[in-house]
CSV table of C-alpha atoms and ligand atoms in Angstrom, one decimal:
chain,number,residue,atom,x,y,z
A,1165,UNK,CA,-0.9,8.5,-0.9
A,1166,UNK,CA,2.8,7.8,-0.1
A,1167,UNK,CA,4.0,10.1,2.6
A,1168,UNK,CA,7.3,8.5,3.5
A,1169,UNK,CA,9.6,6.5,1.2
A,1170,UNK,CA,13.0,5.0,1.9
A,1171,UNK,CA,15.0,4.4,-1.2
A,1172,UNK,CA,18.4,2.5,-1.1
A,1173,UNK,CA,20.7,3.3,-4.0
A,1174,UNK,CA,19.6,6.9,-4.9
A,1175,UNK,CA,23.0,8.1,-5.9
A,1176,UNK,CA,23.3,6.4,-9.3
A,1177,UNK,CA,21.7,4.3,-12.0
A,1178,UNK,CA,18.2,2.9,-11.4
A,1179,UNK,CA,17.9,4.3,-7.9
A,1180,UNK,CA,18.8,7.8,-9.0
A,1181,UNK,CA,16.2,7.8,-11.8
A,1182,UNK,CA,13.5,6.5,-9.4
A,1183,UNK,CA,14.5,9.1,-6.7
A,1184,UNK,CA,14.2,11.8,-9.4
A,1185,UNK,CA,10.7,10.5,-10.3
A,1186,UNK,CA,9.4,10.4,-6.7
A,1187,UNK,CA,11.1,13.4,-5.0
A,1188,UNK,CA,8.3,15.8,-5.9
A,1189,UNK,CA,5.5,13.1,-5.5
A,1190,UNK,CA,6.2,11.9,-2.0
A,1191,UNK,CA,6.2,14.1,1.1
A,1192,UNK,CA,9.4,12.7,2.6
A,1193,UNK,CA,11.9,10.8,0.5
A,1194,UNK,CA,14.9,9.4,2.2
A,1195,UNK,CA,17.8,8.2,0.0
A,1196,UNK,CA,20.5,5.9,1.2
A,1197,UNK,CA,23.9,5.4,-0.5
A,1198,UNK,CA,27.6,6.0,0.2
A,1199,UNK,CA,27.9,8.9,-2.2
A,1200,UNK,CA,25.5,11.7,-2.2
A,1201,UNK,CA,22.0,11.5,-3.7
A,1202,UNK,CA,20.8,14.8,-5.2
A,1203,UNK,CA,17.2,14.0,-4.3
A,1204,UNK,CA,15.4,13.7,-1.0
A,1205,UNK,CA,17.0,13.6,2.4
A,1206,UNK,CA,20.3,11.7,2.0
A,1207,UNK,CA,21.6,9.2,4.6
A,1208,UNK,CA,25.2,8.4,4.0
A,1209,UNK,CA,25.5,4.7,4.7
A,1210,UNK,CA,27.1,1.5,3.6
A,1211,UNK,CA,24.4,-1.2,3.7
A,1212,UNK,CA,27.0,-3.9,4.3
A,1213,UNK,CA,27.7,-2.4,7.7
A,1214,UNK,CA,25.3,-3.3,10.5
A,1215,UNK,CA,25.8,-0.1,12.4
A,1216,UNK,CA,24.8,1.8,9.3
A,1217,UNK,CA,21.7,-0.3,8.9
A,1218,UNK,CA,20.9,0.6,12.6
A,1219,UNK,CA,21.2,4.3,11.7
A,1220,UNK,CA,18.9,3.9,8.6
A,1221,UNK,CA,16.3,2.1,10.8
A,1222,UNK,CA,16.6,4.8,13.5
A,1223,UNK,CA,15.7,7.5,10.9
A,1224,UNK,CA,12.2,6.0,10.5
A,1225,UNK,CA,11.8,5.1,14.2
A,1226,UNK,CA,8.4,6.0,15.6
A,1227,UNK,CA,7.3,7.1,12.1
A,1228,UNK,CA,5.1,5.5,9.5
A,1229,UNK,CA,7.0,4.2,6.4
A,1230,UNK,CA,4.9,3.6,3.4
A,1231,UNK,CA,7.5,2.3,0.9
A,1232,UNK,CA,10.9,0.7,1.1
A,1233,UNK,CA,12.5,0.6,-2.4
A,1234,UNK,CA,15.7,-1.5,-2.2
A,1235,UNK,CA,17.2,-0.6,-5.6
A,1236,UNK,CA,20.9,-0.6,-4.9
A,1237,UNK,CA,23.3,-3.4,-5.6
A,1238,UNK,CA,26.7,-4.5,-6.9
A,1239,UNK,CA,28.2,-7.3,-9.0
A,1240,UNK,CA,31.5,-8.9,-9.6
A,1241,UNK,CA,34.5,-7.3,-11.4
A,1242,UNK,CA,34.1,-7.7,-15.2
A,1243,UNK,CA,30.6,-9.1,-14.7
A,1244,UNK,CA,28.6,-9.6,-17.8
A,1245,UNK,CA,31.7,-9.6,-20.0
A,1246,UNK,CA,33.9,-12.4,-21.3
A,1247,UNK,CA,36.5,-11.3,-18.8
A,1248,UNK,CA,34.5,-12.4,-15.7
A,1249,UNK,CA,36.2,-15.4,-14.2
A,1250,UNK,CA,34.7,-17.2,-11.2
A,1251,UNK,CA,37.9,-19.0,-10.4
A,1252,UNK,CA,39.6,-15.6,-9.9
A,1253,UNK,CA,36.8,-13.9,-8.0
A,1254,UNK,CA,38.1,-13.4,-4.5
A,1255,UNK,CA,36.2,-14.6,-1.4
A,1256,UNK,CA,35.9,-11.0,-0.3
A,1257,UNK,CA,34.2,-10.1,-3.6
A,1258,UNK,CA,31.8,-13.0,-3.3
A,1259,UNK,CA,31.0,-12.1,0.3
A,1260,UNK,CA,30.5,-8.4,-0.5
A,1261,UNK,CA,28.1,-9.1,-3.5
A,1262,UNK,CA,25.9,-11.3,-1.3
A,1263,UNK,CA,26.1,-8.9,1.6
A,1264,UNK,CA,24.9,-5.9,-0.4
A,1265,UNK,CA,22.4,-7.6,-2.6
A,1266,UNK,CA,20.9,-10.1,-0.3
A,1267,UNK,CA,21.9,-9.9,3.4
A,1268,UNK,CA,21.5,-6.2,3.7
A,1269,UNK,CA,17.8,-6.1,2.4
A,1270,UNK,CA,16.9,-8.9,4.8
A,1271,UNK,CA,18.6,-7.1,7.7
A,1272,UNK,CA,17.1,-3.8,6.7
A,1273,UNK,CA,13.5,-5.1,6.6
A,1274,UNK,CA,14.0,-6.5,10.1
A,1275,UNK,CA,14.9,-3.0,11.3
A,1276,UNK,CA,11.9,-1.4,9.6
A,1277,UNK,CA,9.0,-3.8,10.5
A,1278,UNK,CA,7.6,-1.4,13.2
A,1279,UNK,CA,7.7,1.6,10.9
A,1280,UNK,CA,6.2,-0.2,7.9
A,1281,UNK,CA,3.4,-1.6,10.2
A,1282,UNK,CA,2.4,2.0,11.0
A,1283,UNK,CA,1.6,2.6,7.4
A,1284,UNK,CA,-2.0,2.0,6.2
A,1285,UNK,CA,-0.5,0.4,3.0
A,1286,UNK,CA,3.1,-0.7,3.4
A,1287,UNK,CA,4.9,-1.9,0.4
A,1288,UNK,CA,8.5,-3.2,0.0
A,1289,UNK,CA,10.2,-3.5,-3.4
A,1290,UNK,CA,13.4,-5.3,-4.0
A,1291,UNK,CA,15.4,-5.1,-7.3
A,1292,UNK,CA,16.1,-8.6,-8.6
A,1293,UNK,CA,17.2,-9.6,-12.0
A,1294,UNK,CA,16.2,-11.9,-14.8
A,1295,UNK,CA,19.4,-13.8,-13.9
A,1296,UNK,CA,17.7,-14.7,-10.6
A,1297,UNK,CA,15.0,-16.8,-12.3
A,1298,UNK,CA,15.1,-20.6,-12.6
A,1299,UNK,CA,17.3,-21.7,-15.5
A,1300,UNK,CA,18.2,-18.1,-16.5
A,1301,UNK,CA,21.2,-17.6,-14.2
A,1302,UNK,CA,24.1,-15.7,-15.7
A,1303,UNK,CA,27.7,-16.8,-15.2
A,1304,UNK,CA,28.3,-14.4,-12.3
A,1305,UNK,CA,28.0,-16.8,-9.4
A,1306,UNK,CA,27.6,-14.5,-6.4
A,1307,UNK,CA,25.3,-12.1,-8.3
A,1308,UNK,CA,23.1,-14.8,-9.6
A,1309,UNK,CA,23.0,-16.5,-6.2
A,1310,UNK,CA,22.1,-13.1,-4.5
A,1311,UNK,CA,19.2,-12.5,-7.0
A,1312,UNK,CA,17.9,-16.1,-6.6
A,1313,UNK,CA,18.1,-15.6,-2.8
A,1314,UNK,CA,16.3,-12.3,-2.9
A,1315,UNK,CA,13.2,-14.0,-4.3
A,1316,UNK,CA,13.3,-16.6,-1.6
A,1317,UNK,CA,13.7,-13.9,1.1
A,1318,UNK,CA,10.7,-12.0,-0.3
A,1319,UNK,CA,8.6,-15.1,-0.3
A,1320,UNK,CA,9.6,-16.1,3.2
A,1321,UNK,CA,9.1,-12.5,4.5
A,1322,UNK,CA,5.6,-12.4,3.1
A,1323,UNK,CA,4.7,-15.6,5.0
A,1324,UNK,CA,6.5,-14.7,8.2
A,1325,UNK,CA,5.1,-11.2,8.3
A,1326,UNK,CA,1.6,-12.0,7.0
A,1327,UNK,CA,0.0,-10.4,10.1
A,1328,UNK,CA,1.6,-7.1,9.1
A,1329,UNK,CA,0.0,-7.0,5.6
A,1330,UNK,CA,3.3,-5.7,4.2
A,1331,UNK,CA,3.4,-6.4,0.4
A,1332,UNK,CA,6.8,-7.7,-0.8
A,1333,UNK,CA,7.6,-7.4,-4.5
A,1334,UNK,CA,10.7,-8.5,-6.4
A,1335,UNK,CA,11.1,-6.9,-9.8
A,1336,UNK,CA,13.4,-9.0,-12.1
A,1337,UNK,CA,14.5,-6.8,-15.1
A,1338,UNK,CA,16.7,-7.4,-18.0
A,1339,UNK,CA,19.2,-4.7,-19.0
A,1340,UNK,CA,17.8,-1.2,-18.0
A,1341,UNK,CA,18.9,1.9,-19.9
A,1342,UNK,CA,21.1,3.4,-17.2
A,1343,UNK,CA,24.0,5.5,-18.3
A,1344,UNK,CA,26.3,2.6,-17.5
A,1345,UNK,CA,24.4,0.1,-19.6
A,1346,UNK,CA,24.0,2.5,-22.5
A,1347,UNK,CA,27.7,3.1,-22.4
A,1348,UNK,CA,28.4,-0.7,-22.3
A,1349,UNK,CA,26.2,-1.2,-25.4
A,1350,UNK,CA,27.8,1.8,-27.2
A,1351,UNK,CA,31.3,0.5,-26.5
A,1352,UNK,CA,30.5,-3.0,-27.6
A,1353,UNK,CA,31.1,-4.3,-24.1
A,1354,UNK,CA,27.5,-5.6,-24.4
A,1355,UNK,CA,26.1,-7.1,-27.6
A,1356,UNK,CA,23.8,-4.9,-29.7
A,1357,UNK,CA,20.4,-4.7,-28.0
A,1358,UNK,CA,17.7,-2.3,-26.9
A,1359,UNK,CA,17.7,-1.9,-23.1
A,1360,UNK,CA,14.5,-1.4,-21.1
A,1361,UNK,CA,13.6,2.3,-20.7
A,1362,UNK,CA,13.9,3.6,-17.1
A,1363,UNK,CA,10.3,4.9,-17.5
A,1364,UNK,CA,9.1,1.3,-18.0
A,1365,UNK,CA,10.7,0.2,-14.8
A,1366,UNK,CA,9.3,3.2,-13.0
A,1367,UNK,CA,5.8,2.3,-14.5
A,1368,UNK,CA,6.1,-1.1,-12.8
A,1369,UNK,CA,7.1,0.5,-9.5
A,1370,UNK,CA,4.3,3.0,-9.8
A,1371,UNK,CA,1.8,0.1,-10.5
A,1372,UNK,CA,3.1,-1.9,-7.5
A,1373,UNK,CA,2.8,1.1,-5.1
A,1374,UNK,CA,-0.6,2.1,-6.4
A,1375,UNK,CA,-2.3,-1.2,-5.3
A,1376,UNK,CA,-4.6,-1.1,-2.4
A,1377,UNK,CA,-3.6,-2.6,1.0
A,1378,UNK,CA,-5.5,-5.7,0.0
A,1379,UNK,CA,-3.1,-6.9,-2.7
A,1380,UNK,CA,0.5,-6.9,-3.8
A,1381,UNK,CA,2.5,-8.1,-6.8
A,1382,UNK,CA,4.9,-10.8,-5.5
A,1383,UNK,CA,7.1,-10.8,-8.5
A,1384,UNK,CA,7.3,-9.0,-11.8
A,1385,UNK,CA,9.7,-10.1,-14.6
A,1386,UNK,CA,10.5,-7.3,-17.0
A,1387,UNK,CA,12.1,-8.6,-20.2
A,1388,UNK,CA,13.7,-6.8,-23.2
A,1389,UNK,CA,11.8,-7.3,-26.5
A,1390,UNK,CA,15.1,-6.7,-28.3
A,1391,UNK,CA,17.6,-8.5,-26.0
A,1392,UNK,CA,21.3,-9.0,-27.0
B,620,LIG,N1,21.1,-1.7,-14.6
B,620,LIG,C1,20.6,-2.8,-15.1
B,620,LIG,O1,20.4,-3.0,-16.3
B,620,LIG,C2,20.1,-3.8,-14.1
B,620,LIG,C3,19.4,-4.9,-14.6
B,620,LIG,C4,18.9,-5.9,-13.7
B,620,LIG,C5,19.1,-5.7,-12.3
B,620,LIG,N2,19.8,-4.6,-11.9
B,620,LIG,C6,20.0,-4.5,-10.5
B,620,LIG,O2,19.7,-3.2,-10.0
B,620,LIG,C7,20.6,-2.8,-9.0
B,620,LIG,C8,21.1,-1.4,-9.2
B,620,LIG,O3,21.8,-1.5,-10.5
B,620,LIG,P1,22.3,-0.1,-11.2
B,620,LIG,O4,22.5,-0.4,-12.6
B,620,LIG,O5,21.4,1.0,-10.8
B,620,LIG,O6,23.7,0.1,-10.4
B,620,LIG,P2,24.6,1.4,-10.2
B,620,LIG,O7,24.3,2.4,-11.2
B,620,LIG,O8,25.9,0.9,-9.9
B,620,LIG,O9,23.9,1.9,-8.8
B,620,LIG,C9,24.1,1.2,-7.6
B,620,LIG,C10,23.5,1.9,-6.5
B,620,LIG,O10,23.6,1.1,-5.3
B,620,LIG,C11,24.3,1.9,-4.3
B,620,LIG,N3,25.1,1.0,-3.5
B,620,LIG,C12,26.0,0.1,-3.9
B,620,LIG,N4,26.7,-0.5,-2.9
B,620,LIG,C13,26.2,0.1,-1.8
B,620,LIG,C14,26.5,0.0,-0.4
B,620,LIG,N5,27.4,-0.9,0.1
B,620,LIG,N6,25.8,0.8,0.5
B,620,LIG,C15,24.9,1.7,0.0
B,620,LIG,N7,24.6,1.8,-1.2
B,620,LIG,C16,25.2,1.1,-2.1
B,620,LIG,C17,25.2,2.8,-5.1
B,620,LIG,O11,25.5,3.9,-4.3
B,620,LIG,P3,26.9,4.3,-3.7
B,620,LIG,O12,27.9,3.7,-4.7
B,620,LIG,O13,26.9,5.8,-3.7
B,620,LIG,O14,27.0,3.7,-2.4
B,620,LIG,C18,24.2,3.2,-6.2
B,620,LIG,O15,23.3,4.2,-5.8
B,620,LIG,C19,21.6,-3.9,-8.8
B,620,LIG,O16,21.2,-4.8,-7.8
B,620,LIG,C20,21.5,-4.7,-10.1
B,620,LIG,O17,21.8,-6.0,-10.0
B,620,LIG,C21,20.3,-3.7,-12.7
């Protein structure tokens, strides 16, 4: 039974759909984003700012946290289109993609160890990407690097925090049927393809969270049968 869940990225896209799924199923859902999440208790925060991470950590202080779902993220301008150009990606953009997608989840876990340890079955889920898998990187250098890095971070955290029995899962999906992806397919920004239904991603998250304290899924790759 999940009593307390912290979800990063509950205002849009994947995180919004997952927040909608869980808000009636968990006792206390906390959603983090810069713009308002319509579900759960919203914490307005920029995860690239350490002081904001401190506030997020403080919200679970002295409480038991059963699940951290890190589902937010960003990518480069014109990512996944022919217009993306690494040579013209600013240093600030590169730093920010890595800060939000990789550094922030690492720093956030550090702040939540004590709360997660209070749970009888603590689980952490990070959203990766198929482009974070060996030999499947996409052209977007900072985004691909952040997703590769997330897998390494999860593996290292599982070793370093073994005594806590926190399960660390990275889910690496192909294109998911968020409104933005559906729009990109409809407008021919993306090649014709059938994206992964949000309900399939939620099924994987449900599966991961339903495991006993004695096991966890280190990594799940979720591919499209009808990719572009
Ligand atoms: N959609 C896909 O097909 C797909 C496929 C594979 C992997 N992914 C990964 O899934 C993640 C989410 O993708 P999405 O399509 O759901 O994106 P999205 O629709 O743009 O949503 C991103 C979420 O992250 C939050 N966020 C971004 N920067 C933040 C910051 N600095 N501080 C706090 N919250 C922040 C946003 O909230 P605010 O803007 O309100 O802060 C929003 O809730 C990304 O890491 C992406 O790489 C997506």
